[in-house]
Amino acid sequence: MTSESSVPSHRSASEGADAPPPPPPPPLPASGVQMPATPPSVWVTAPQPPVVATTPPLPMSPPAAPLHYESPQSNLQPPGVPRYGAILPPSTVRPSTDGGSGSGSSASGPSRAPVPDRRGLWAAVGAVVATALIAAGFGLAKIVENDSSPVADSASRTTVAAATTQASTTSTGSAPVAANASEPAAEVAVKVGPSVVLINNVQASSSGSGIVYDKTGVIFTNAHVVEGATTVDITFSNGRTERNVAVIARDVARDIALLRVAARDDLVPAVFAKTADVRVGQIAIAIGAPFGLDQSVTQGIVSAVGRIVPSFGNCGNDMIQTDAPINPGNSGGALVDKQGRLIGMNTSIRTSGATSTGSVGVGFAVPGDTIKADVDRMLKGEATDVAFLGVGQAAVESNGDGVLVGSVSANSPASTAGIRQGDVITTLNGDKVSTFADIRARIQTAKPGDVFEMKITRDGQSQTVKATLTKSPNCRS
């Protein structure tokens, strides 16, 4: 965020009391157009002296040139070739690469000299393969960094640093805002704002957002926000800043990272909504720090659920789509319902081209259930490998009574369990499923080794099969 001061382009009549009277109006044009009886205000044309800002501007510039992908589309995506960009604000210094896309603005101290302003948007890229495999490698996507230096070795695997304490349970209490609030966005801003923080990635000289997970001091954000950093600076909604906050874990495939501050009673953890309850068309409110402007609030709706978009781990993440305006710097921020319950973490936007630098009404958020499952594993020091089933989507899913299997990967858990192309999956672990999004959501929160018991229908006959999930061969880990 830069500090800007403006010079008025005109002055009022009182300011020109001592100036000579304006010249008379020009003669009437031949066309007969009437000129105003009263001459227009006097415009200042002389150059104005520069106004010196009282505080130095905060530098902002792009960490990398925009990147794009051009590839065949998954049949879950809308027509055309979309461009996806991690929602990062401008930065001033390239970070070291660490398997994500840097983000962060500068809450840096006075010792850091200002850097000339170079505005722009870092856009991450991905390629979605046409074959949609239901594994979290389903709708494969990849985000790579486009700079002159090679990607660091650590970028080729998911890095998980064990936390120093046991996993904690995040807030599952009542909603922060009443269901019948007359101005839900205004109340959400007050109630949820303290749960959202500004993250300054000092090493990248860029900024993003984060969300308080629990009172022990755990904060989660996107992995690309803390790319290349071992510590970051965090500013809370009350203006309090903590410097050198440790990055304790990161899951590149799901684009989630954890930070830890000192435990405090005044920390306000986010209250999670159930992902299964998120409905297309419901109100969605985004809170974050676009362009370093912390505690910014925008409102829209949930545009779609179960949308497959690129991620850092060579796999497609199942995301919530929203038209709530989100921009560079919203990465890691909250997407909540009208009662202030977290439905997702804002992560990326679709961009219209190489010069696009802002919201076009198509943003994506990691679902809350995915966040909770992943955070709990990282806090326990468990692996965050992405699970794999190995069934592909059919062009027509089914008649509504199940999910039609379009393909089965060879030697996959589904193949081993006896699932065939043309089978219809009707239940998964006792719950009815009607779309591939239902199955993907289960896989995204599952672990390799988990067992899926599925009821399938084949040639009018019903049978039950069990598949033991394996590690996805498509996702980097």
Short mmCIF file of C-alpha atoms in Angstrom, two decimals:
data_model
loop_
_atom_site.label_atom_id
_atom_site.label_comp_id
_atom_site.label_asym_id
_atom_site.label_seq_id
_atom_site.Cartn_x
_atom_site.Cartn_y
_atom_site.Cartn_z
CA MET A 1 0.00 0.00 0.00
CA THR A 2 1.50 3.30 -0.96
CA SER A 3 0.99 6.63 0.71
CA GLU A 4 -0.30 9.09 -1.83
CA SER A 5 -0.96 12.81 -1.57
CA SER A 6 -2.89 14.73 -4.18
CA VAL A 7 -2.79 18.33 -5.36
CA PRO A 8 -6.20 19.85 -6.15
CA SER A 9 -6.63 20.43 -9.86
CA HIS A 10 -8.70 23.52 -9.36
CA ARG A 11 -9.32 26.15 -6.73
CA SER A 12 -12.51 27.70 -5.41
CA ALA A 13 -13.70 31.30 -5.95
CA SER A 14 -12.47 32.31 -2.52
CA GLU A 15 -9.01 31.05 -3.37
CA GLY A 16 -8.93 33.36 -6.42
CA ALA A 17 -10.28 36.51 -4.76
CA ASP A 18 -7.14 38.48 -5.58
CA ALA A 19 -6.78 37.12 -9.10
CA PRO A 20 -7.72 39.23 -12.15
CA PRO A 21 -11.25 38.71 -13.46
CA PRO A 22 -11.70 36.01 -16.08
CA PRO A 23 -11.73 37.01 -19.74
CA PRO A 24 -15.11 37.66 -21.36
CA PRO A 25 -16.80 34.71 -23.06
CA PRO A 26 -15.93 34.14 -26.71
CA PRO A 27 -18.33 35.37 -29.41
CA LEU A 28 -21.32 33.25 -30.27
CA PRO A 29 -20.37 30.44 -32.67
CA ALA A 30 -21.85 30.39 -36.15
CA SER A 31 -23.80 27.26 -35.27
CA GLY A 32 -25.93 29.25 -32.86
CA VAL A 33 -24.93 27.20 -29.83
CA GLN A 34 -25.51 29.30 -26.74
CA MET A 35 -22.55 29.80 -24.45
CA PRO A 36 -23.17 29.84 -20.69
CA ALA A 37 -23.95 33.27 -19.26
CA THR A 38 -21.66 32.56 -16.34
CA PRO A 39 -18.06 31.75 -17.22
CA PRO A 40 -16.72 28.40 -16.00
CA SER A 41 -14.57 28.15 -12.91
CA VAL A 42 -10.95 29.19 -13.32
CA TRP A 43 -8.65 26.19 -13.83
CA VAL A 44 -5.14 26.33 -12.47
CA THR A 45 -2.74 25.59 -15.28
CA ALA A 46 0.51 26.65 -13.68
CA PRO A 47 2.60 23.79 -12.28
CA GLN A 48 2.03 23.15 -8.61
CA PRO A 49 4.84 22.50 -6.14
CA PRO A 50 5.10 18.88 -5.03
CA VAL A 51 3.51 17.95 -1.74
CA VAL A 52 5.86 16.07 0.53
CA ALA A 53 4.24 13.12 2.26
CA THR A 54 4.61 13.04 6.01
CA THR A 55 5.45 9.34 5.94
CA PRO A 56 7.43 7.41 3.36
CA PRO A 57 5.32 5.32 0.99
CA LEU A 58 5.18 1.58 1.40
CA PRO A 59 6.84 0.09 -1.71
CA MET A 60 4.93 -2.35 -3.84
CA SER A 61 6.01 -4.20 -6.95
CA PRO A 62 5.44 -7.57 -8.59
CA PRO A 63 7.60 -10.49 -7.51
CA ALA A 64 7.38 -11.98 -10.99
CA ALA A 65 5.93 -11.39 -14.41
CA PRO A 66 2.41 -12.74 -14.95
CA LEU A 67 2.26 -16.38 -15.95
CA HIS A 68 -0.45 -18.20 -17.83
CA TYR A 69 -1.36 -21.65 -18.93
CA GLU A 70 -2.83 -22.77 -22.21
CA SER A 71 -4.02 -26.36 -22.10
CA PRO A 72 -7.01 -28.62 -22.69
CA GLN A 73 -9.77 -28.08 -20.17
CA SER A 74 -11.15 -30.50 -17.66
CA ASN A 75 -14.78 -31.23 -18.45
CA LEU A 76 -15.62 -29.70 -15.08
CA GLN A 77 -14.43 -26.29 -16.17
CA PRO A 78 -16.46 -23.72 -18.12
CA PRO A 79 -15.79 -23.39 -21.87
CA GLY A 80 -12.66 -21.59 -22.95
CA VAL A 81 -9.22 -21.48 -21.40
CA PRO A 82 -9.32 -19.61 -18.11
CA ARG A 83 -6.31 -17.99 -16.54
CA TYR A 84 -5.81 -18.39 -12.85
CA GLY A 85 -3.64 -16.24 -10.67
CA ALA A 86 -2.72 -16.48 -7.03
CA ILE A 87 -4.14 -13.36 -5.43
CA LEU A 88 -0.96 -11.66 -4.42
CA PRO A 89 -0.29 -7.98 -3.94
CA PRO A 90 2.69 -6.23 -5.51
CA SER A 91 6.07 -6.83 -3.92
CA THR A 92 9.53 -5.39 -4.13
CA VAL A 93 12.00 -8.27 -3.83
CA ARG A 94 11.95 -11.77 -5.27
CA PRO A 95 11.78 -14.40 -2.54
CA SER A 96 13.63 -17.65 -2.64
CA THR A 97 11.45 -20.32 -4.17
CA ASP A 98 9.76 -22.86 -1.96
CA GLY A 99 7.09 -24.55 -4.00
CA GLY A 100 4.46 -21.85 -3.97
CA SER A 101 3.94 -18.28 -5.00
CA GLY A 102 5.16 -15.55 -2.73
CA SER A 103 2.84 -13.13 -1.12
CA GLY A 104 3.15 -10.67 1.52
CA SER A 105 3.27 -6.05 1.87
CA SER A 106 5.27 -4.42 4.14
CA ALA A 107 4.69 -3.78 7.74
CA SER A 108 8.43 -3.48 7.92
CA GLY A 109 10.18 -1.20 10.37
CA PRO A 110 11.74 2.16 9.62
CA SER A 111 15.15 0.58 9.12
CA ARG A 112 14.03 -0.80 5.76
CA ALA A 113 14.69 1.75 3.03
CA PRO A 114 11.83 2.49 0.63
CA VAL A 115 12.05 0.82 -2.76
CA PRO A 116 10.78 2.54 -5.93
CA ASP A 117 7.14 1.71 -6.65
CA ARG A 118 6.74 -0.97 -9.33
CA ARG A 119 3.12 -2.03 -9.39
CA GLY A 120 1.78 -5.24 -10.83
CA LEU A 121 0.22 -8.61 -10.18
CA TRP A 122 2.03 -11.87 -9.77
CA ALA A 123 -0.09 -14.49 -11.44
CA ALA A 124 0.38 -18.16 -10.79
CA VAL A 125 -0.37 -20.70 -13.48
CA GLY A 126 -1.66 -24.18 -13.92
CA ALA A 127 -2.65 -26.64 -16.59
CA VAL A 128 -5.74 -28.78 -16.21
CA VAL A 129 -5.50 -32.05 -18.06
CA ALA A 130 -8.54 -33.25 -19.94
CA THR A 131 -8.75 -36.58 -18.11
CA ALA A 132 -10.52 -35.92 -14.83
CA LEU A 133 -9.34 -38.41 -12.23
CA ILE A 134 -11.17 -38.34 -9.01
CA ALA A 135 -8.39 -38.32 -6.62
CA ALA A 136 -7.50 -34.80 -5.80
CA GLY A 137 -5.38 -35.53 -8.83
CA PHE A 138 -8.76 -35.26 -10.49
CA GLY A 139 -8.59 -32.37 -12.92
CA LEU A 140 -4.81 -32.18 -12.71
CA ALA A 141 -3.29 -28.75 -12.34
CA LYS A 142 0.11 -27.34 -11.74
CA ILE A 143 1.41 -23.99 -10.61
CA VAL A 144 4.98 -23.11 -11.42
CA GLU A 145 7.07 -20.05 -10.86
CA ASN A 146 8.25 -18.17 -13.93
CA ASP A 147 11.51 -16.51 -13.09
CA SER A 148 15.08 -16.87 -14.24
CA SER A 149 16.12 -19.01 -11.29
CA PRO A 150 15.36 -22.73 -10.99
CA VAL A 151 12.73 -23.94 -8.56
CA ALA A 152 14.26 -24.96 -5.28
CA ASP A 153 14.49 -28.64 -4.43
CA SER A 154 12.17 -28.16 -1.50
CA ALA A 155 9.47 -27.15 -3.96
CA SER A 156 9.24 -30.72 -5.21
CA ARG A 157 7.66 -32.06 -2.07
CA THR A 158 5.20 -31.14 0.60
CA THR A 159 7.01 -29.87 3.67
CA VAL A 160 5.49 -30.49 7.07
CA ALA A 161 7.19 -29.23 10.20
CA ALA A 162 5.79 -30.80 13.35
CA ALA A 163 4.22 -28.29 15.70
CA THR A 164 5.51 -27.95 19.23
CA THR A 165 2.13 -28.68 20.83
CA GLN A 166 -0.65 -31.17 20.36
CA ALA A 167 -3.37 -30.50 17.82
CA SER A 168 -6.10 -28.26 19.15
CA THR A 169 -9.77 -28.06 18.34
CA THR A 170 -10.80 -24.89 16.58
CA SER A 171 -13.95 -23.00 17.42
CA THR A 172 -17.16 -24.87 16.60
CA GLY A 173 -19.45 -22.72 18.73
CA SER A 174 -22.40 -20.60 17.72
CA ALA A 175 -22.24 -18.29 14.72
CA PRO A 176 -20.74 -14.85 15.43
CA VAL A 177 -23.69 -13.03 13.78
CA ALA A 178 -27.43 -13.65 14.17
CA ALA A 179 -29.21 -15.20 11.20
CA ASN A 180 -31.68 -12.30 11.00
CA ALA A 181 -29.13 -9.47 11.12
CA SER A 182 -30.36 -6.47 9.10
CA GLU A 183 -26.85 -5.59 7.89
CA PRO A 184 -24.98 -8.91 7.92
CA ALA A 185 -21.85 -7.65 6.16
CA ALA A 186 -21.46 -4.81 8.66
CA GLU A 187 -21.87 -7.14 11.61
CA VAL A 188 -19.56 -9.73 10.08
CA ALA A 189 -16.88 -7.06 9.68
CA VAL A 190 -17.06 -6.33 13.41
CA LYS A 191 -17.29 -9.92 14.63
CA VAL A 192 -14.98 -11.69 12.18
CA GLY A 193 -12.47 -8.92 11.53
CA PRO A 194 -10.41 -9.78 14.65
CA SER A 195 -9.94 -13.32 13.29
CA VAL A 196 -8.24 -12.05 10.11
CA VAL A 197 -4.65 -10.80 10.11
CA LEU A 198 -2.28 -9.07 7.70
CA ILE A 199 0.81 -11.13 6.89
CA ASN A 200 3.99 -9.40 5.77
CA ASN A 201 6.42 -11.74 4.04
CA VAL A 202 9.54 -9.67 4.69
CA GLN A 203 11.76 -11.87 2.53
CA ALA A 204 9.43 -11.33 -0.43
CA SER A 205 8.54 -7.74 0.49
CA SER A 206 4.91 -8.60 -0.15
CA SER A 207 1.76 -9.20 1.84
CA GLY A 208 -1.21 -11.50 2.23
CA SER A 209 -3.81 -12.45 4.79
CA GLY A 210 -4.25 -15.11 7.45
CA ILE A 211 -6.91 -16.48 9.80
CA VAL A 212 -6.69 -17.31 13.51
CA TYR A 213 -7.29 -21.03 14.06
CA ASP A 214 -7.26 -21.31 17.83
CA LYS A 215 -6.26 -19.57 21.04
CA THR A 216 -2.97 -21.45 21.25
CA GLY A 217 -1.69 -19.06 18.58
CA VAL A 218 -2.07 -21.13 15.40
CA ILE A 219 -2.81 -19.06 12.28
CA PHE A 220 -3.40 -20.55 8.84
CA THR A 221 -2.86 -19.00 5.43
CA ASN A 222 -2.01 -20.02 1.88
CA ALA A 223 1.34 -21.71 1.34
CA HIS A 224 2.07 -19.27 -1.48
CA VAL A 225 1.69 -16.33 0.92
CA VAL A 226 4.71 -17.51 2.93
CA GLU A 227 6.72 -18.88 0.03
CA GLY A 228 10.44 -18.66 0.66
CA ALA A 229 9.96 -17.53 4.26
CA THR A 230 10.71 -19.16 7.60
CA THR A 231 9.31 -16.21 9.55
CA VAL A 232 6.85 -13.44 8.74
CA ASP A 233 5.40 -10.36 10.44
CA ILE A 234 1.73 -10.37 11.45
CA THR A 235 -0.54 -7.40 12.15
CA PHE A 236 -3.82 -7.96 13.98
CA SER A 237 -7.03 -5.99 13.50
CA ASN A 238 -6.24 -3.83 16.54
CA GLY A 239 -2.95 -2.73 14.97
CA ARG A 240 -0.72 -4.91 17.15
CA THR A 241 2.20 -6.35 15.14
CA GLU A 242 4.23 -9.44 15.98
CA ARG A 243 7.49 -9.82 14.10
CA ASN A 244 9.45 -12.95 13.19
CA VAL A 245 6.45 -15.25 13.56
CA ALA A 246 7.50 -18.81 12.72
CA VAL A 247 6.12 -20.73 9.75
CA ILE A 248 5.64 -24.13 11.41
CA ALA A 249 4.15 -26.22 8.58
CA ARG A 250 3.08 -26.07 4.97
CA ASP A 251 1.16 -28.30 2.58
CA VAL A 252 1.97 -27.16 -0.94
CA ALA A 253 -0.52 -29.49 -2.66
CA ARG A 254 -3.49 -27.96 -0.85
CA ASP A 255 -1.88 -24.51 -0.58
CA ILE A 256 -2.16 -24.31 3.21
CA ALA A 257 0.50 -23.20 5.70
CA LEU A 258 0.57 -22.71 9.46
CA LEU A 259 2.12 -19.98 11.59
CA ARG A 260 2.33 -19.70 15.35
CA VAL A 261 2.19 -16.68 17.60
CA ALA A 262 2.24 -16.69 21.39
CA ALA A 263 -0.98 -17.96 22.97
CA ARG A 264 -3.24 -15.09 24.07
CA ASP A 265 -6.71 -14.90 25.57
CA ASP A 266 -7.69 -12.11 23.18
CA LEU A 267 -7.13 -14.22 20.04
CA VAL A 268 -10.43 -14.71 18.17
CA PRO A 269 -10.51 -18.07 16.35
CA ALA A 270 -12.62 -18.44 13.23
CA VAL A 271 -15.88 -20.39 13.53
CA PHE A 272 -16.17 -22.96 10.74
CA ALA A 273 -19.27 -23.75 8.70
CA LYS A 274 -19.80 -27.27 7.37
CA THR A 275 -18.77 -27.49 3.74
CA ALA A 276 -21.72 -29.77 2.99
CA ASP A 277 -24.05 -26.93 4.03
CA VAL A 278 -22.57 -24.38 1.61
CA ARG A 279 -25.15 -23.61 -1.10
CA VAL A 280 -24.81 -21.97 -4.48
CA GLY A 281 -26.35 -18.51 -4.33
CA GLN A 282 -25.85 -17.91 -0.62
CA ILE A 283 -24.21 -14.69 0.57
CA ALA A 284 -20.41 -14.80 0.73
CA ILE A 285 -18.37 -12.10 2.47
CA ALA A 286 -14.61 -11.78 1.94
CA ILE A 287 -12.30 -10.22 4.54
CA GLY A 288 -8.61 -9.70 3.87
CA ALA A 289 -5.85 -7.30 2.90
CA PRO A 290 -6.01 -6.56 -0.85
CA PHE A 291 -2.98 -4.49 -1.85
CA GLY A 292 -2.03 -4.39 1.84
CA LEU A 293 -5.31 -2.67 2.80
CA ASP A 294 -6.07 -4.81 5.83
CA GLN A 295 -9.59 -5.43 7.16
CA SER A 296 -11.13 -4.82 3.73
CA VAL A 297 -14.62 -6.31 3.38
CA THR A 298 -16.44 -7.20 0.15
CA GLN A 299 -19.66 -9.11 -0.48
CA GLY A 300 -20.95 -11.44 -3.16
CA ILE A 301 -22.42 -14.92 -3.40
CA VAL A 302 -21.23 -18.49 -3.68
CA SER A 303 -21.12 -19.01 -7.45
CA ALA A 304 -20.30 -22.73 -7.50
CA VAL A 305 -19.04 -25.55 -5.31
CA GLY A 306 -16.80 -28.46 -6.21
CA ARG A 307 -14.90 -26.43 -8.79
CA ILE A 308 -11.56 -27.97 -9.78
CA VAL A 309 -8.79 -25.39 -10.13
CA PRO A 310 -4.99 -25.61 -10.34
CA SER A 311 -2.88 -25.97 -7.25
CA PHE A 312 0.82 -26.09 -6.49
CA GLY A 313 0.93 -29.85 -6.20
CA ASN A 314 0.27 -31.03 -9.75
CA CYS A 315 -3.31 -31.80 -8.78
CA GLY A 316 -6.67 -30.11 -8.89
CA ASN A 317 -8.09 -28.81 -5.65
CA ASP A 318 -11.83 -28.93 -5.06
CA MET A 319 -12.74 -25.27 -4.42
CA ILE A 320 -15.62 -22.93 -3.68
CA GLN A 321 -16.16 -20.31 -6.38
CA THR A 322 -17.36 -16.81 -5.44
CA ASP A 323 -18.03 -13.49 -7.13
CA ALA A 324 -17.18 -11.54 -3.97
CA PRO A 325 -14.49 -9.10 -5.17
CA ILE A 326 -11.08 -10.40 -4.13
CA ASN A 327 -7.79 -8.98 -5.31
CA PRO A 328 -4.01 -9.33 -4.86
CA GLY A 329 -3.41 -9.58 -1.12
CA ASN A 330 -6.66 -11.41 -0.31
CA SER A 331 -4.77 -14.73 -0.43
CA GLY A 332 -5.18 -16.44 2.92
CA GLY A 333 -8.16 -14.29 3.89
CA ALA A 334 -11.59 -15.39 5.05
CA LEU A 335 -14.68 -16.16 3.00
CA VAL A 336 -17.61 -16.36 5.41
CA ASP A 337 -21.38 -16.71 5.29
CA LYS A 338 -23.78 -14.01 6.49
CA GLN A 339 -23.49 -15.34 10.03
CA GLY A 340 -19.72 -15.01 10.02
CA ARG A 341 -18.94 -18.71 9.76
CA LEU A 342 -15.89 -19.59 7.68
CA ILE A 343 -16.82 -21.37 4.47
CA GLY A 344 -13.38 -21.09 2.89
CA MET A 345 -9.98 -19.40 2.56
CA ASN A 346 -9.60 -17.10 -0.45
CA THR A 347 -6.78 -18.46 -2.58
CA SER A 348 -6.87 -17.55 -6.27
CA ILE A 349 -8.69 -15.61 -8.94
CA ARG A 350 -9.32 -16.10 -12.62
CA THR A 351 -7.57 -13.40 -14.62
CA SER A 352 -8.55 -12.19 -18.07
CA GLY A 353 -5.02 -11.83 -19.43
CA ALA A 354 -1.42 -10.88 -18.89
CA THR A 355 -2.31 -7.31 -17.92
CA SER A 356 -5.17 -8.20 -15.59
CA THR A 357 -4.49 -7.03 -12.05
CA GLY A 358 -7.77 -7.30 -10.22
CA SER A 359 -11.01 -9.11 -9.62
CA VAL A 360 -13.17 -10.14 -12.55
CA GLY A 361 -15.76 -11.75 -10.32
CA VAL A 362 -14.34 -15.28 -10.38
CA GLY A 363 -12.47 -16.16 -7.20
CA PHE A 364 -11.75 -19.47 -5.49
CA ALA A 365 -11.50 -20.51 -1.85
CA VAL A 366 -10.23 -23.68 -0.16
CA PRO A 367 -13.26 -25.24 1.61
CA GLY A 368 -13.42 -25.14 5.39
CA ASP A 369 -13.57 -28.92 5.83
CA THR A 370 -10.37 -29.30 3.81
CA ILE A 371 -8.66 -26.67 5.94
CA LYS A 372 -9.66 -28.27 9.25
CA ALA A 373 -8.58 -31.77 8.22
CA ASP A 374 -5.26 -30.55 6.85
CA VAL A 375 -4.46 -28.25 9.76
CA ASP A 376 -5.15 -30.97 12.31
CA ARG A 377 -2.80 -33.36 10.50
CA MET A 378 -0.03 -30.81 10.30
CA LEU A 379 -0.38 -29.97 13.99
CA LYS A 380 -0.04 -33.66 14.80
CA GLY A 381 3.02 -33.95 12.56
CA GLU A 382 1.26 -36.37 10.23
CA ALA A 383 1.90 -36.63 6.51
CA THR A 384 -0.38 -34.58 4.29
CA ASP A 385 -0.27 -36.84 1.24
CA VAL A 386 -3.24 -36.50 -1.10
CA ALA A 387 -5.46 -39.58 -1.32
CA PHE A 388 -6.36 -41.33 -4.58
CA LEU A 389 -9.31 -43.49 -5.65
CA GLY A 390 -8.91 -43.66 -9.41
CA VAL A 391 -12.31 -43.19 -10.98
CA GLY A 392 -13.00 -40.68 -13.73
CA GLN A 393 -16.07 -38.63 -14.45
CA ALA A 394 -18.50 -39.58 -17.18
CA ALA A 395 -19.79 -36.97 -19.62
CA VAL A 396 -23.23 -37.46 -18.06
CA GLU A 397 -22.94 -38.15 -14.36
CA SER A 398 -26.15 -40.16 -13.83
CA ASN A 399 -29.90 -39.79 -13.50
CA GLY A 400 -29.57 -38.28 -10.03
CA ASP A 401 -29.56 -41.60 -8.19
CA GLY A 402 -25.79 -41.92 -8.05
CA VAL A 403 -22.55 -41.12 -9.82
CA LEU A 404 -21.81 -42.72 -13.18
CA VAL A 405 -18.21 -43.92 -13.50
CA GLY A 406 -16.70 -42.79 -16.79
CA SER A 407 -13.31 -44.46 -16.42
CA VAL A 408 -11.20 -46.45 -13.99
CA SER A 409 -7.43 -46.07 -13.74
CA ALA A 410 -5.42 -49.25 -14.09
CA ASN A 411 -4.01 -50.65 -10.85
CA SER A 412 -5.88 -48.01 -8.84
CA PRO A 413 -7.79 -48.60 -5.59
CA ALA A 414 -11.05 -48.47 -7.57
CA SER A 415 -9.78 -51.07 -10.04
CA THR A 416 -8.58 -53.34 -7.26
CA ALA A 417 -12.00 -53.06 -5.57
CA GLY A 418 -13.69 -54.24 -8.76
CA ILE A 419 -15.28 -50.98 -9.89
CA ARG A 420 -15.80 -50.83 -13.66
CA GLN A 421 -16.61 -48.19 -16.23
CA GLY A 422 -20.39 -47.76 -16.37
CA ASP A 423 -20.97 -48.61 -12.71
CA VAL A 424 -23.09 -46.17 -10.71
CA ILE A 425 -21.83 -45.32 -7.21
CA THR A 426 -24.87 -44.66 -5.01
CA THR A 427 -23.41 -44.44 -1.50
CA LEU A 428 -20.01 -43.80 0.04
CA ASN A 429 -19.44 -44.90 3.63
CA GLY A 430 -23.19 -44.94 4.12
CA ASP A 431 -23.91 -41.49 2.67
CA LYS A 432 -25.75 -40.97 -0.61
CA VAL A 433 -23.74 -39.38 -3.42
CA SER A 434 -25.23 -37.79 -6.52
CA THR A 435 -22.34 -35.83 -8.08
CA PHE A 436 -18.61 -36.24 -8.50
CA ALA A 437 -18.23 -33.20 -6.27
CA ASP A 438 -19.65 -35.31 -3.42
CA ILE A 439 -16.95 -37.94 -3.92
CA ARG A 440 -14.15 -35.43 -4.49
CA ALA A 441 -14.98 -33.67 -1.25
CA ARG A 442 -14.58 -36.96 0.62
CA ILE A 443 -11.28 -37.75 -1.07
CA GLN A 444 -9.91 -34.27 -0.40
CA THR A 445 -10.31 -34.72 3.35
CA ALA A 446 -9.27 -38.39 3.38
CA LYS A 447 -5.82 -39.90 3.89
CA PRO A 448 -3.99 -42.65 2.03
CA GLY A 449 -4.94 -45.86 3.80
CA ASP A 450 -8.53 -44.80 4.50
CA VAL A 451 -11.17 -47.27 3.33
CA PHE A 452 -14.13 -46.24 1.18
CA GLU A 453 -17.09 -48.61 1.34
CA MET A 454 -19.24 -47.95 -1.70
CA LYS A 455 -22.53 -49.34 -2.89
CA ILE A 456 -22.61 -49.61 -6.66
CA THR A 457 -25.22 -50.57 -9.22
CA ARG A 458 -24.24 -52.64 -12.28
CA ASP A 459 -26.73 -53.98 -14.82
CA GLY A 460 -29.54 -53.31 -12.38
CA GLN A 461 -27.88 -55.28 -9.59
CA SER A 462 -26.59 -53.67 -6.38
CA GLN A 463 -23.38 -54.71 -4.66
CA THR A 464 -20.98 -53.32 -2.06
CA VAL A 465 -17.24 -52.88 -2.65
CA LYS A 466 -14.39 -51.60 -0.49
CA ALA A 467 -11.44 -49.57 -1.78
CA THR A 468 -8.35 -48.68 0.24
CA LEU A 469 -7.13 -45.26 -0.86
CA THR A 470 -3.50 -44.83 -1.90
CA LYS A 471 -1.24 -41.83 -2.29
CA SER A 472 -2.07 -39.83 -5.39
CA PRO A 473 0.47 -40.38 -8.19
CA ASN A 474 -0.42 -37.00 -9.64
CA CYS A 475 0.08 -34.63 -6.72
CA ARG A 476 3.48 -33.44 -5.61
CA SER A 477 4.22 -34.40 -2.04
#
